[in-house]
Amino acid sequence: MEFLGYKRAEGRAGVRNHVLILPTCGCSSETARIVASQVQGSINVIINTGCADVEANTELTQRVLSGFALHPNVYAVVIIGLGCETVGHEELRAKLETETSKPIVSFGIQEEGGTAKTIAKAVPAARALVSEASAQSRVPCPMSDLLLGLECGGSDATSGIAANPALGEVCDTLIDLGASTMLSETIEFIGAEHILANRAINKEVHNQIIQICRDYEEHLSAAGQDCRAGQPTPGNKEGGLSTLEEKSLGCIKKGGTRPIVEVLQEGVRPTKSGSLIMDTPGYDVASVTMMVAGGCQLVAFTTGRGTPTGIALAPVLKITGNRETFHHMEDNMDVDVSGITEGEYSISDGAERIFDAIAESANGRMTKAEVYGFSDICIDHICRFV
């Protein structure tokens, strides 16, 4: 089985063909947004980091920015820097040019003499790159090129009994076809981490799964916090989830049953294929940001209560097992598998619906979040700004 994608020189294929307007810091984000607004076919992201940070935060920000630039869904990059941030536009461009052959240009607002002059140079450059990108055609690509991110948010009781198990069956099918999947949200493994760890391909991966959960709780404890103060969320509780353990048992179902072959830190690109885990927060926007930075070309997002969130770089497909939510938030929901909840068809039947929607999206059909142009970004933080 294949999908139609945009083959990149580095090997993997994109399911989209974007020109990315990439800021180096929060202070250049708005200029990047204005450039993208004037160039049809380009996208931008808004970030709030890149300066006044400790070393670990800076490293994470650079990992995310590099991951966005190197992403298979991106044809070319226009970097917009300020000039006094921690890592400037020339420095970032030079680093990226050692890792990819895709077109990259960059501009500095202070160097150019302000926002207007930067826009005057960046817009024509972006338009030329969009014209180049438009000449590239989709070609058949092997399923081994596909990396699917897995997310659940705004969960309710239907998530754990319908949408997540159905998505889990899809993951097993995709992996058997040669694709890879990425489970995230470490905080939502807690209480069920021993079950998840039993899927590990070896003892090392088993121990890593247990350790990232332990580290997360210890990190919060060191700050005088308890993860159960924020998990489950108020919306989860209203939807019928009473404890973190109950939420976790539903969360891990969406990862399927195949052996877990690798545990990754936030925004790190995989070195193996199959069932993967990325150590991220439970906050949807942060988790999706990090999985996309790690190379996920598409995200399957289950939600019982509904959510509009999306990221500009990759399609985010919304799946719900709650019929009321699907009809009440129809402009945000992509796939309705409430027939599982209502007893009208099986989990496997629901999985077929999800699989078909993923295939359509990979081949070019836009998700509801893409149609709106949503671009939610959140770069996690190790500690406070300085």
PDB file of C-alpha atoms in Angstrom, residues 88-381:
ATOM      1  CA  GLY A  88      20.180  34.560  15.082  1.00  0.00           C
ATOM      2  CA  HIS A  89      18.802  33.943  11.622  1.00  0.00           C
ATOM      3  CA  GLU A  90      22.206  33.459   9.963  1.00  0.00           C
ATOM      4  CA  GLU A  91      23.303  31.002  12.630  1.00  0.00           C
ATOM      5  CA  LEU A  92      20.090  28.972  12.344  1.00  0.00           C
ATOM      6  CA  ARG A  93      20.244  29.002   8.544  1.00  0.00           C
ATOM      7  CA  ALA A  94      23.873  27.818   8.543  1.00  0.00           C
ATOM      8  CA  LYS A  95      23.001  24.938  10.865  1.00  0.00           C
ATOM      9  CA  LEU A  96      20.040  23.864   8.742  1.00  0.00           C
ATOM     10  CA  GLU A  97      22.071  23.990   5.542  1.00  0.00           C
ATOM     11  CA  THR A  98      24.324  21.270   6.949  1.00  0.00           C
ATOM     12  CA  GLU A  99      21.278  19.007   7.409  1.00  0.00           C
ATOM     13  CA  THR A 100      19.108  19.612   4.337  1.00  0.00           C
ATOM     14  CA  SER A 101      19.280  20.629   0.702  1.00  0.00           C
ATOM     15  CA  LYS A 102      15.871  22.336   0.723  1.00  0.00           C
ATOM     16  CA  PRO A 103      15.875  26.082  -0.156  1.00  0.00           C
ATOM     17  CA  ILE A 104      16.433  28.344   2.874  1.00  0.00           C
ATOM     18  CA  VAL A 105      16.713  32.136   2.976  1.00  0.00           C
ATOM     19  CA  SER A 106      16.840  34.429   5.994  1.00  0.00           C
ATOM     20  CA  PHE A 107      16.461  38.065   7.003  1.00  0.00           C
ATOM     21  CA  GLY A 108      17.126  40.091  10.162  1.00  0.00           C
ATOM     22  CA  ILE A 109      14.785  42.893  11.196  1.00  0.00           C
ATOM     23  CA  GLN A 110      17.473  45.001  12.865  1.00  0.00           C
ATOM     24  CA  GLU A 111      19.830  44.509   9.904  1.00  0.00           C
ATOM     25  CA  GLU A 112      17.224  45.405   7.306  1.00  0.00           C
ATOM     26  CA  GLY A 113      16.075  48.500   9.180  1.00  0.00           C
ATOM     27  CA  GLY A 114      12.703  47.499  10.581  1.00  0.00           C
ATOM     28  CA  THR A 115       9.618  45.451   9.860  1.00  0.00           C
ATOM     29  CA  ALA A 116       8.550  47.183   6.623  1.00  0.00           C
ATOM     30  CA  LYS A 117      11.955  46.801   4.988  1.00  0.00           C
ATOM     31  CA  THR A 118      12.193  43.170   6.103  1.00  0.00           C
ATOM     32  CA  ILE A 119       8.772  42.424   4.652  1.00  0.00           C
ATOM     33  CA  ALA A 120       9.753  44.137   1.396  1.00  0.00           C
ATOM     34  CA  LYS A 121      12.592  41.629   0.963  1.00  0.00           C
ATOM     35  CA  ALA A 122      11.031  38.524   2.511  1.00  0.00           C
ATOM     36  CA  VAL A 123       7.743  38.602   0.571  1.00  0.00           C
ATOM     37  CA  PRO A 124       9.297  38.392  -2.931  1.00  0.00           C
ATOM     38  CA  ALA A 125      11.630  35.645  -1.714  1.00  0.00           C
ATOM     39  CA  ALA A 126       8.710  33.671  -0.287  1.00  0.00           C
ATOM     40  CA  ARG A 127       6.642  34.144  -3.458  1.00  0.00           C
ATOM     41  CA  ALA A 128       9.484  32.751  -5.578  1.00  0.00           C
ATOM     42  CA  LEU A 129       9.741  29.699  -3.311  1.00  0.00           C
ATOM     43  CA  VAL A 130       5.976  29.096  -3.426  1.00  0.00           C
ATOM     44  CA  SER A 131       6.172  29.191  -7.219  1.00  0.00           C
ATOM     45  CA  GLU A 132       8.932  26.558  -7.121  1.00  0.00           C
ATOM     46  CA  ALA A 133       6.955  24.407  -4.699  1.00  0.00           C
ATOM     47  CA  SER A 134       3.854  24.533  -6.897  1.00  0.00           C
ATOM     48  CA  ALA A 135       5.757  22.787  -9.694  1.00  0.00           C
ATOM     49  CA  GLN A 136       6.321  19.698  -7.548  1.00  0.00           C
ATOM     50  CA  SER A 137       3.822  16.858  -8.014  1.00  0.00           C
ATOM     51  CA  ARG A 138       2.650  14.127  -5.685  1.00  0.00           C
ATOM     52  CA  VAL A 139       4.166  10.708  -6.385  1.00  0.00           C
ATOM     53  CA  PRO A 140       3.497   7.235  -4.936  1.00  0.00           C
ATOM     54  CA  CYS A 141       5.393   6.852  -1.656  1.00  0.00           C
ATOM     55  CA  PRO A 142       5.838   3.762   0.542  1.00  0.00           C
ATOM     56  CA  MET A 143       3.981   3.573   3.851  1.00  0.00           C
ATOM     57  CA  SER A 144       7.366   3.398   5.567  1.00  0.00           C
ATOM     58  CA  ASP A 145       7.637   7.150   4.872  1.00  0.00           C
ATOM     59  CA  LEU A 146       4.592   7.887   7.043  1.00  0.00           C
ATOM     60  CA  LEU A 147       4.838   8.867  10.720  1.00  0.00           C
ATOM     61  CA  LEU A 148       1.451   9.407  12.411  1.00  0.00           C
ATOM     62  CA  GLY A 149       1.236  11.407  15.638  1.00  0.00           C
ATOM     63  CA  LEU A 150      -1.368  10.309  18.192  1.00  0.00           C
ATOM     64  CA  GLU A 151      -3.177  12.745  20.475  1.00  0.00           C
ATOM     65  CA  CYS A 152      -6.248  12.788  22.700  1.00  0.00           C
ATOM     66  CA  GLY A 153      -7.671  15.928  24.231  1.00  0.00           C
ATOM     67  CA  GLY A 154     -10.928  17.123  25.675  1.00  0.00           C
ATOM     68  CA  SER A 155     -11.474  13.458  26.513  1.00  0.00           C
ATOM     69  CA  ASP A 156     -14.673  12.030  27.938  1.00  0.00           C
ATOM     70  CA  ALA A 157     -15.970   8.544  28.704  1.00  0.00           C
ATOM     71  CA  THR A 158     -16.402   7.766  24.988  1.00  0.00           C
ATOM     72  CA  SER A 159     -12.700   8.347  24.291  1.00  0.00           C
ATOM     73  CA  GLY A 160     -11.514   5.295  26.199  1.00  0.00           C
ATOM     74  CA  ILE A 161     -14.231   2.937  24.973  1.00  0.00           C
ATOM     75  CA  ALA A 162     -14.644   4.008  21.352  1.00  0.00           C
ATOM     76  CA  ALA A 163     -12.330   6.508  19.628  1.00  0.00           C
ATOM     77  CA  ASN A 164      -9.066   5.468  21.291  1.00  0.00           C
ATOM     78  CA  PRO A 165      -9.470   1.682  20.857  1.00  0.00           C
ATOM     79  CA  ALA A 166     -10.468   2.216  17.219  1.00  0.00           C
ATOM     80  CA  LEU A 167      -7.419   4.408  16.630  1.00  0.00           C
ATOM     81  CA  GLY A 168      -5.308   1.730  18.325  1.00  0.00           C
ATOM     82  CA  GLU A 169      -6.459  -0.802  15.716  1.00  0.00           C
ATOM     83  CA  VAL A 170      -5.521   1.686  12.990  1.00  0.00           C
ATOM     84  CA  CYS A 171      -2.030   1.993  14.489  1.00  0.00           C
ATOM     85  CA  ASP A 172      -1.559  -1.773  14.384  1.00  0.00           C
ATOM     86  CA  THR A 173      -2.641  -1.835  10.731  1.00  0.00           C
ATOM     87  CA  LEU A 174      -0.342   1.054   9.775  1.00  0.00           C
ATOM     88  CA  ILE A 175       2.658  -0.489  11.513  1.00  0.00           C
ATOM     89  CA  ASP A 176       1.996  -3.815   9.823  1.00  0.00           C
ATOM     90  CA  LEU A 177       2.047  -1.916   6.500  1.00  0.00           C
ATOM     91  CA  GLY A 178       5.442  -0.402   7.341  1.00  0.00           C
ATOM     92  CA  ALA A 179       4.400   2.994   8.756  1.00  0.00           C
ATOM     93  CA  SER A 180       5.257   4.347  12.217  1.00  0.00           C
ATOM     94  CA  THR A 181       3.107   5.874  14.962  1.00  0.00           C
ATOM     95  CA  MET A 182       4.011   8.129  17.876  1.00  0.00           C
ATOM     96  CA  LEU A 183       2.239   8.089  21.256  1.00  0.00           C
ATOM     97  CA  SER A 184       2.824  11.066  23.558  1.00  0.00           C
ATOM     98  CA  GLU A 185       1.460  12.786  26.710  1.00  0.00           C
ATOM     99  CA  THR A 186       3.610  11.181  29.412  1.00  0.00           C
ATOM    100  CA  ILE A 187       1.499  12.587  32.223  1.00  0.00           C
ATOM    101  CA  GLU A 188      -1.395  10.521  30.829  1.00  0.00           C
ATOM    102  CA  PHE A 189       0.557   7.274  31.120  1.00  0.00           C
ATOM    103  CA  ILE A 190       0.771   7.591  34.904  1.00  0.00           C
ATOM    104  CA  GLY A 191      -1.205   4.867  36.624  1.00  0.00           C
ATOM    105  CA  ALA A 192      -1.081   2.715  33.501  1.00  0.00           C
ATOM    106  CA  GLU A 193       2.636   2.945  32.718  1.00  0.00           C
ATOM    107  CA  HIS A 194       3.215  -0.671  33.777  1.00  0.00           C
ATOM    108  CA  ILE A 195       0.692  -1.817  31.147  1.00  0.00           C
ATOM    109  CA  LEU A 196       2.317   0.343  28.482  1.00  0.00           C
ATOM    110  CA  ALA A 197       5.800  -0.817  29.468  1.00  0.00           C
ATOM    111  CA  ASN A 198       4.767  -4.442  28.925  1.00  0.00           C
ATOM    112  CA  ARG A 199       4.621  -3.627  25.205  1.00  0.00           C
ATOM    113  CA  ALA A 200       8.302  -2.618  25.140  1.00  0.00           C
ATOM    114  CA  ILE A 201      10.479  -4.473  22.672  1.00  0.00           C
ATOM    115  CA  ASN A 202      13.189  -4.994  25.315  1.00  0.00           C
ATOM    116  CA  LYS A 203      14.085  -4.275  28.942  1.00  0.00           C
ATOM    117  CA  GLU A 204      15.804  -0.996  28.095  1.00  0.00           C
ATOM    118  CA  VAL A 205      12.701   0.474  26.470  1.00  0.00           C
ATOM    119  CA  HIS A 206      10.552  -0.961  29.283  1.00  0.00           C
ATOM    120  CA  ASN A 207      12.621   0.880  31.873  1.00  0.00           C
ATOM    121  CA  GLN A 208      12.612   4.102  29.858  1.00  0.00           C
ATOM    122  CA  ILE A 209       8.802   4.143  29.834  1.00  0.00           C
ATOM    123  CA  ILE A 210       8.676   3.712  33.603  1.00  0.00           C
ATOM    124  CA  GLN A 211      11.423   6.315  34.076  1.00  0.00           C
ATOM    125  CA  ILE A 212       9.855   9.130  32.054  1.00  0.00           C
ATOM    126  CA  CYS A 213       6.711   8.827  34.184  1.00  0.00           C
ATOM    127  CA  ARG A 214       8.738   8.882  37.386  1.00  0.00           C
ATOM    128  CA  ASP A 215      10.791  11.841  36.168  1.00  0.00           C
ATOM    129  CA  TYR A 216       7.643  13.794  35.289  1.00  0.00           C
ATOM    130  CA  GLU A 217       6.145  13.377  38.748  1.00  0.00           C
ATOM    131  CA  GLU A 218       9.469  14.235  40.410  1.00  0.00           C
ATOM    132  CA  HIS A 219       9.860  17.339  38.228  1.00  0.00           C
ATOM    133  CA  LEU A 220       6.467  18.640  39.314  1.00  0.00           C
ATOM    134  CA  SER A 221       7.088  17.681  42.916  1.00  0.00           C
ATOM    135  CA  ALA A 222      10.342  19.685  42.926  1.00  0.00           C
ATOM    136  CA  ALA A 223       8.279  22.734  41.962  1.00  0.00           C
ATOM    137  CA  GLY A 224       5.836  22.009  44.782  1.00  0.00           C
ATOM    138  CA  GLN A 225       3.143  20.767  42.401  1.00  0.00           C
ATOM    139  CA  ASP A 226       1.047  17.623  42.005  1.00  0.00           C
ATOM    140  CA  CYS A 227       0.101  16.412  38.523  1.00  0.00           C
ATOM    141  CA  ARG A 228      -3.322  15.393  39.808  1.00  0.00           C
ATOM    142  CA  ALA A 229      -4.165  19.055  40.398  1.00  0.00           C
ATOM    143  CA  GLY A 230      -4.410  19.469  36.614  1.00  0.00           C
ATOM    144  CA  GLN A 231      -5.222  15.923  35.523  1.00  0.00           C
ATOM    145  CA  PRO A 232      -7.939  15.021  34.818  1.00  0.00           C
ATOM    146  CA  THR A 233      -8.987  18.481  33.621  1.00  0.00           C
ATOM    147  CA  PRO A 234     -12.337  19.980  34.647  1.00  0.00           C
ATOM    148  CA  GLY A 235     -13.706  19.084  31.203  1.00  0.00           C
ATOM    149  CA  ASN A 236     -12.517  15.484  31.582  1.00  0.00           C
ATOM    150  CA  LYS A 237     -14.370  15.216  34.885  1.00  0.00           C
ATOM    151  CA  GLU A 238     -17.553  16.642  33.423  1.00  0.00           C
ATOM    152  CA  GLY A 239     -17.215  14.058  30.657  1.00  0.00           C
ATOM    153  CA  GLY A 240     -17.103  11.177  33.138  1.00  0.00           C
ATOM    154  CA  LEU A 241     -13.373  10.646  33.853  1.00  0.00           C
ATOM    155  CA  SER A 242     -12.865  10.628  37.608  1.00  0.00           C
ATOM    156  CA  THR A 243      -9.149   9.865  38.085  1.00  0.00           C
ATOM    157  CA  LEU A 244      -5.822  10.220  36.288  1.00  0.00           C
ATOM    158  CA  GLU A 245      -5.501   6.429  36.223  1.00  0.00           C
ATOM    159  CA  GLU A 246      -8.842   6.102  34.464  1.00  0.00           C
ATOM    160  CA  LYS A 247      -7.796   8.726  31.931  1.00  0.00           C
ATOM    161  CA  SER A 248      -4.436   7.007  31.373  1.00  0.00           C
ATOM    162  CA  LEU A 249      -6.032   3.618  30.733  1.00  0.00           C
ATOM    163  CA  GLY A 250      -8.052   5.198  27.927  1.00  0.00           C
ATOM    164  CA  CYS A 251      -5.143   7.283  26.615  1.00  0.00           C
ATOM    165  CA  ILE A 252      -2.770   4.386  26.017  1.00  0.00           C
ATOM    166  CA  LYS A 253      -5.412   2.435  24.058  1.00  0.00           C
ATOM    167  CA  LYS A 254      -4.905   4.695  21.058  1.00  0.00           C
ATOM    168  CA  GLY A 255      -1.332   3.430  20.668  1.00  0.00           C
ATOM    169  CA  GLY A 256      -2.409  -0.082  19.677  1.00  0.00           C
ATOM    170  CA  THR A 257      -0.683  -3.313  20.665  1.00  0.00           C
ATOM    171  CA  ARG A 258       2.524  -3.544  18.618  1.00  0.00           C
ATOM    172  CA  PRO A 259       5.942  -3.594  20.370  1.00  0.00           C
ATOM    173  CA  ILE A 260       7.237  -0.168  21.403  1.00  0.00           C
ATOM    174  CA  VAL A 261      10.669   0.211  19.817  1.00  0.00           C
ATOM    175  CA  GLU A 262      11.894   3.651  20.929  1.00  0.00           C
ATOM    176  CA  VAL A 263      11.310   6.340  23.600  1.00  0.00           C
ATOM    177  CA  LEU A 264      12.165   9.879  22.461  1.00  0.00           C
ATOM    178  CA  GLN A 265      12.655  13.182  24.222  1.00  0.00           C
ATOM    179  CA  GLU A 266      10.588  16.179  23.102  1.00  0.00           C
ATOM    180  CA  GLY A 267      11.013  17.144  19.453  1.00  0.00           C
ATOM    181  CA  VAL A 268      13.632  14.474  18.729  1.00  0.00           C
ATOM    182  CA  ARG A 269      13.435  12.684  15.386  1.00  0.00           C
ATOM    183  CA  PRO A 270      13.090   8.884  15.554  1.00  0.00           C
ATOM    184  CA  THR A 271      15.894   6.519  14.633  1.00  0.00           C
ATOM    185  CA  LYS A 272      13.643   3.453  14.462  1.00  0.00           C
ATOM    186  CA  SER A 273      10.381   2.515  12.753  1.00  0.00           C
ATOM    187  CA  GLY A 274       7.254   1.082  14.360  1.00  0.00           C
ATOM    188  CA  SER A 275       5.482   2.043  17.571  1.00  0.00           C
ATOM    189  CA  LEU A 276       7.202   5.049  19.187  1.00  0.00           C
ATOM    190  CA  ILE A 277       6.755   7.110  22.355  1.00  0.00           C
ATOM    191  CA  MET A 278       7.667  10.774  22.809  1.00  0.00           C
ATOM    192  CA  ASP A 279       7.999  12.203  26.329  1.00  0.00           C
ATOM    193  CA  THR A 280       5.708  15.258  26.176  1.00  0.00           C
ATOM    194  CA  PRO A 281       3.280  17.130  28.436  1.00  0.00           C
ATOM    195  CA  GLY A 282      -0.404  16.251  28.425  1.00  0.00           C
ATOM    196  CA  TYR A 283      -1.272  19.748  27.163  1.00  0.00           C
ATOM    197  CA  ASP A 284      -2.547  19.117  23.635  1.00  0.00           C
ATOM    198  CA  VAL A 285      -0.934  22.076  21.875  1.00  0.00           C
ATOM    199  CA  ALA A 286       2.494  21.407  23.413  1.00  0.00           C
ATOM    200  CA  SER A 287       2.285  17.692  22.703  1.00  0.00           C
ATOM    201  CA  VAL A 288       1.287  18.142  19.048  1.00  0.00           C
ATOM    202  CA  THR A 289       3.997  20.795  18.611  1.00  0.00           C
ATOM    203  CA  MET A 290       6.668  18.402  19.816  1.00  0.00           C
ATOM    204  CA  MET A 291       5.481  15.424  17.756  1.00  0.00           C
ATOM    205  CA  VAL A 292       5.395  17.544  14.599  1.00  0.00           C
ATOM    206  CA  ALA A 293       8.873  18.884  15.400  1.00  0.00           C
ATOM    207  CA  GLY A 294       9.895  15.218  15.599  1.00  0.00           C
ATOM    208  CA  GLY A 295       8.666  14.659  12.038  1.00  0.00           C
ATOM    209  CA  CYS A 296       5.029  13.521  12.252  1.00  0.00           C
ATOM    210  CA  GLN A 297       3.440  14.441   8.920  1.00  0.00           C
ATOM    211  CA  LEU A 298      -0.110  13.929  10.188  1.00  0.00           C
ATOM    212  CA  VAL A 299      -1.785  13.806  13.624  1.00  0.00           C
ATOM    213  CA  ALA A 300      -4.822  11.706  14.588  1.00  0.00           C
ATOM    214  CA  PHE A 301      -6.521  13.519  17.474  1.00  0.00           C
ATOM    215  CA  THR A 302      -9.327  11.841  19.421  1.00  0.00           C
ATOM    216  CA  THR A 303     -11.669  14.025  21.461  1.00  0.00           C
ATOM    217  CA  GLY A 304     -14.907  13.342  23.287  1.00  0.00           C
ATOM    218  CA  ARG A 305     -15.804  16.899  24.217  1.00  0.00           C
ATOM    219  CA  GLY A 306     -14.396  18.518  21.052  1.00  0.00           C
ATOM    220  CA  THR A 307     -11.518  20.845  20.214  1.00  0.00           C
ATOM    221  CA  PRO A 308     -10.681  23.146  17.270  1.00  0.00           C
ATOM    222  CA  THR A 309      -6.872  23.096  17.637  1.00  0.00           C
ATOM    223  CA  GLY A 310      -4.579  22.588  14.661  1.00  0.00           C
ATOM    224  CA  ILE A 311      -0.955  23.186  13.641  1.00  0.00           C
ATOM    225  CA  ALA A 312      -0.013  24.811  10.345  1.00  0.00           C
ATOM    226  CA  LEU A 313       2.685  22.313   9.382  1.00  0.00           C
ATOM    227  CA  ALA A 314       0.618  19.119   9.541  1.00  0.00           C
ATOM    228  CA  PRO A 315      -3.024  18.060   9.185  1.00  0.00           C
ATOM    229  CA  VAL A 316      -4.675  17.354  12.549  1.00  0.00           C
ATOM    230  CA  LEU A 317      -7.570  14.938  12.065  1.00  0.00           C
ATOM    231  CA  LYS A 318     -10.281  15.160  14.782  1.00  0.00           C
ATOM    232  CA  ILE A 319     -11.981  11.903  15.740  1.00  0.00           C
ATOM    233  CA  THR A 320     -14.850  11.564  18.214  1.00  0.00           C
ATOM    234  CA  GLY A 321     -16.893   8.733  19.661  1.00  0.00           C
ATOM    235  CA  ASN A 322     -19.474  11.187  21.006  1.00  0.00           C
ATOM    236  CA  ARG A 323     -22.374  11.734  18.580  1.00  0.00           C
ATOM    237  CA  GLU A 324     -23.553  14.887  20.299  1.00  0.00           C
ATOM    238  CA  THR A 325     -20.079  16.413  20.039  1.00  0.00           C
ATOM    239  CA  PHE A 326     -19.779  15.531  16.348  1.00  0.00           C
ATOM    240  CA  HIS A 327     -23.035  17.299  15.493  1.00  0.00           C
ATOM    241  CA  HIS A 328     -22.624  20.159  17.975  1.00  0.00           C
ATOM    242  CA  MET A 329     -19.065  20.937  16.758  1.00  0.00           C
ATOM    243  CA  GLU A 330     -19.377  19.646  13.192  1.00  0.00           C
ATOM    244  CA  ASP A 331     -17.171  22.427  11.795  1.00  0.00           C
ATOM    245  CA  ASN A 332     -14.269  21.098  13.908  1.00  0.00           C
ATOM    246  CA  MET A 333     -14.793  17.321  13.826  1.00  0.00           C
ATOM    247  CA  ASP A 334     -13.518  15.183  10.925  1.00  0.00           C
ATOM    248  CA  VAL A 335     -14.477  11.606  11.805  1.00  0.00           C
ATOM    249  CA  ASP A 336     -17.528  10.297  13.670  1.00  0.00           C
ATOM    250  CA  VAL A 337     -17.131   6.854  15.254  1.00  0.00           C
ATOM    251  CA  SER A 338     -20.008   7.279  17.705  1.00  0.00           C
ATOM    252  CA  GLY A 339     -21.578   4.190  16.172  1.00  0.00           C
ATOM    253  CA  ILE A 340     -19.207   2.229  18.431  1.00  0.00           C
ATOM    254  CA  THR A 341     -20.570   3.978  21.519  1.00  0.00           C
ATOM    255  CA  GLU A 342     -24.156   3.542  20.351  1.00  0.00           C
ATOM    256  CA  GLY A 343     -23.667  -0.168  19.586  1.00  0.00           C
ATOM    257  CA  GLU A 344     -24.334   0.258  15.871  1.00  0.00           C
ATOM    258  CA  TYR A 345     -21.019  -1.196  14.699  1.00  0.00           C
ATOM    259  CA  SER A 346     -17.792  -2.651  16.069  1.00  0.00           C
ATOM    260  CA  ILE A 347     -14.504  -1.058  17.061  1.00  0.00           C
ATOM    261  CA  SER A 348     -12.988  -2.595  13.906  1.00  0.00           C
ATOM    262  CA  ASP A 349     -15.675  -0.910  11.790  1.00  0.00           C
ATOM    263  CA  GLY A 350     -14.810   2.390  13.432  1.00  0.00           C
ATOM    264  CA  ALA A 351     -11.124   1.743  12.767  1.00  0.00           C
ATOM    265  CA  GLU A 352     -11.877   1.382   9.054  1.00  0.00           C
ATOM    266  CA  ARG A 353     -13.521   4.812   9.043  1.00  0.00           C
ATOM    267  CA  ILE A 354     -10.484   6.361  10.742  1.00  0.00           C
ATOM    268  CA  PHE A 355      -8.040   4.575   8.439  1.00  0.00           C
ATOM    269  CA  ASP A 356      -9.882   5.827   5.350  1.00  0.00           C
ATOM    270  CA  ALA A 357      -9.871   9.402   6.696  1.00  0.00           C
ATOM    271  CA  ILE A 358      -6.133   9.224   7.420  1.00  0.00           C
ATOM    272  CA  ALA A 359      -5.475   7.924   3.896  1.00  0.00           C
ATOM    273  CA  GLU A 360      -7.567  10.716   2.371  1.00  0.00           C
ATOM    274  CA  SER A 361      -5.751  13.339   4.430  1.00  0.00           C
ATOM    275  CA  ALA A 362      -2.328  11.922   3.554  1.00  0.00           C
ATOM    276  CA  ASN A 363      -3.308  12.101  -0.117  1.00  0.00           C
ATOM    277  CA  GLY A 364      -4.272  15.757   0.118  1.00  0.00           C
ATOM    278  CA  ARG A 365      -7.750  16.214   1.596  1.00  0.00           C
ATOM    279  CA  MET A 366      -7.693  19.116   4.051  1.00  0.00           C
ATOM    280  CA  THR A 367      -8.831  18.667   7.632  1.00  0.00           C
ATOM    281  CA  LYS A 368     -11.311  21.026   9.266  1.00  0.00           C
ATOM    282  CA  ALA A 369      -8.488  22.723  11.211  1.00  0.00           C
ATOM    283  CA  GLU A 370      -6.537  23.264   7.980  1.00  0.00           C
ATOM    284  CA  VAL A 371      -9.544  24.836   6.284  1.00  0.00           C
ATOM    285  CA  TYR A 372      -9.724  27.350   9.133  1.00  0.00           C
ATOM    286  CA  GLY A 373      -5.973  27.969   8.907  1.00  0.00           C
ATOM    287  CA  PHE A 374      -5.378  27.155  12.579  1.00  0.00           C
ATOM    288  CA  SER A 375      -1.762  27.329  13.743  1.00  0.00           C
ATOM    289  CA  ASP A 376      -1.409  26.560  17.439  1.00  0.00           C
ATOM    290  CA  ILE A 377       2.165  26.318  18.749  1.00  0.00           C
ATOM    291  CA  CYS A 378       3.458  25.809  22.289  1.00  0.00           C
ATOM    292  CA  ILE A 379       7.133  25.143  22.988  1.00  0.00           C
ATOM    293  CA  ASP A 380       7.565  23.465  26.359  1.00  0.00           C
ATOM    294  CA  HIS A 381       9.811  25.013  29.013  1.00  0.00           C
TER     295      HIS A 381
END
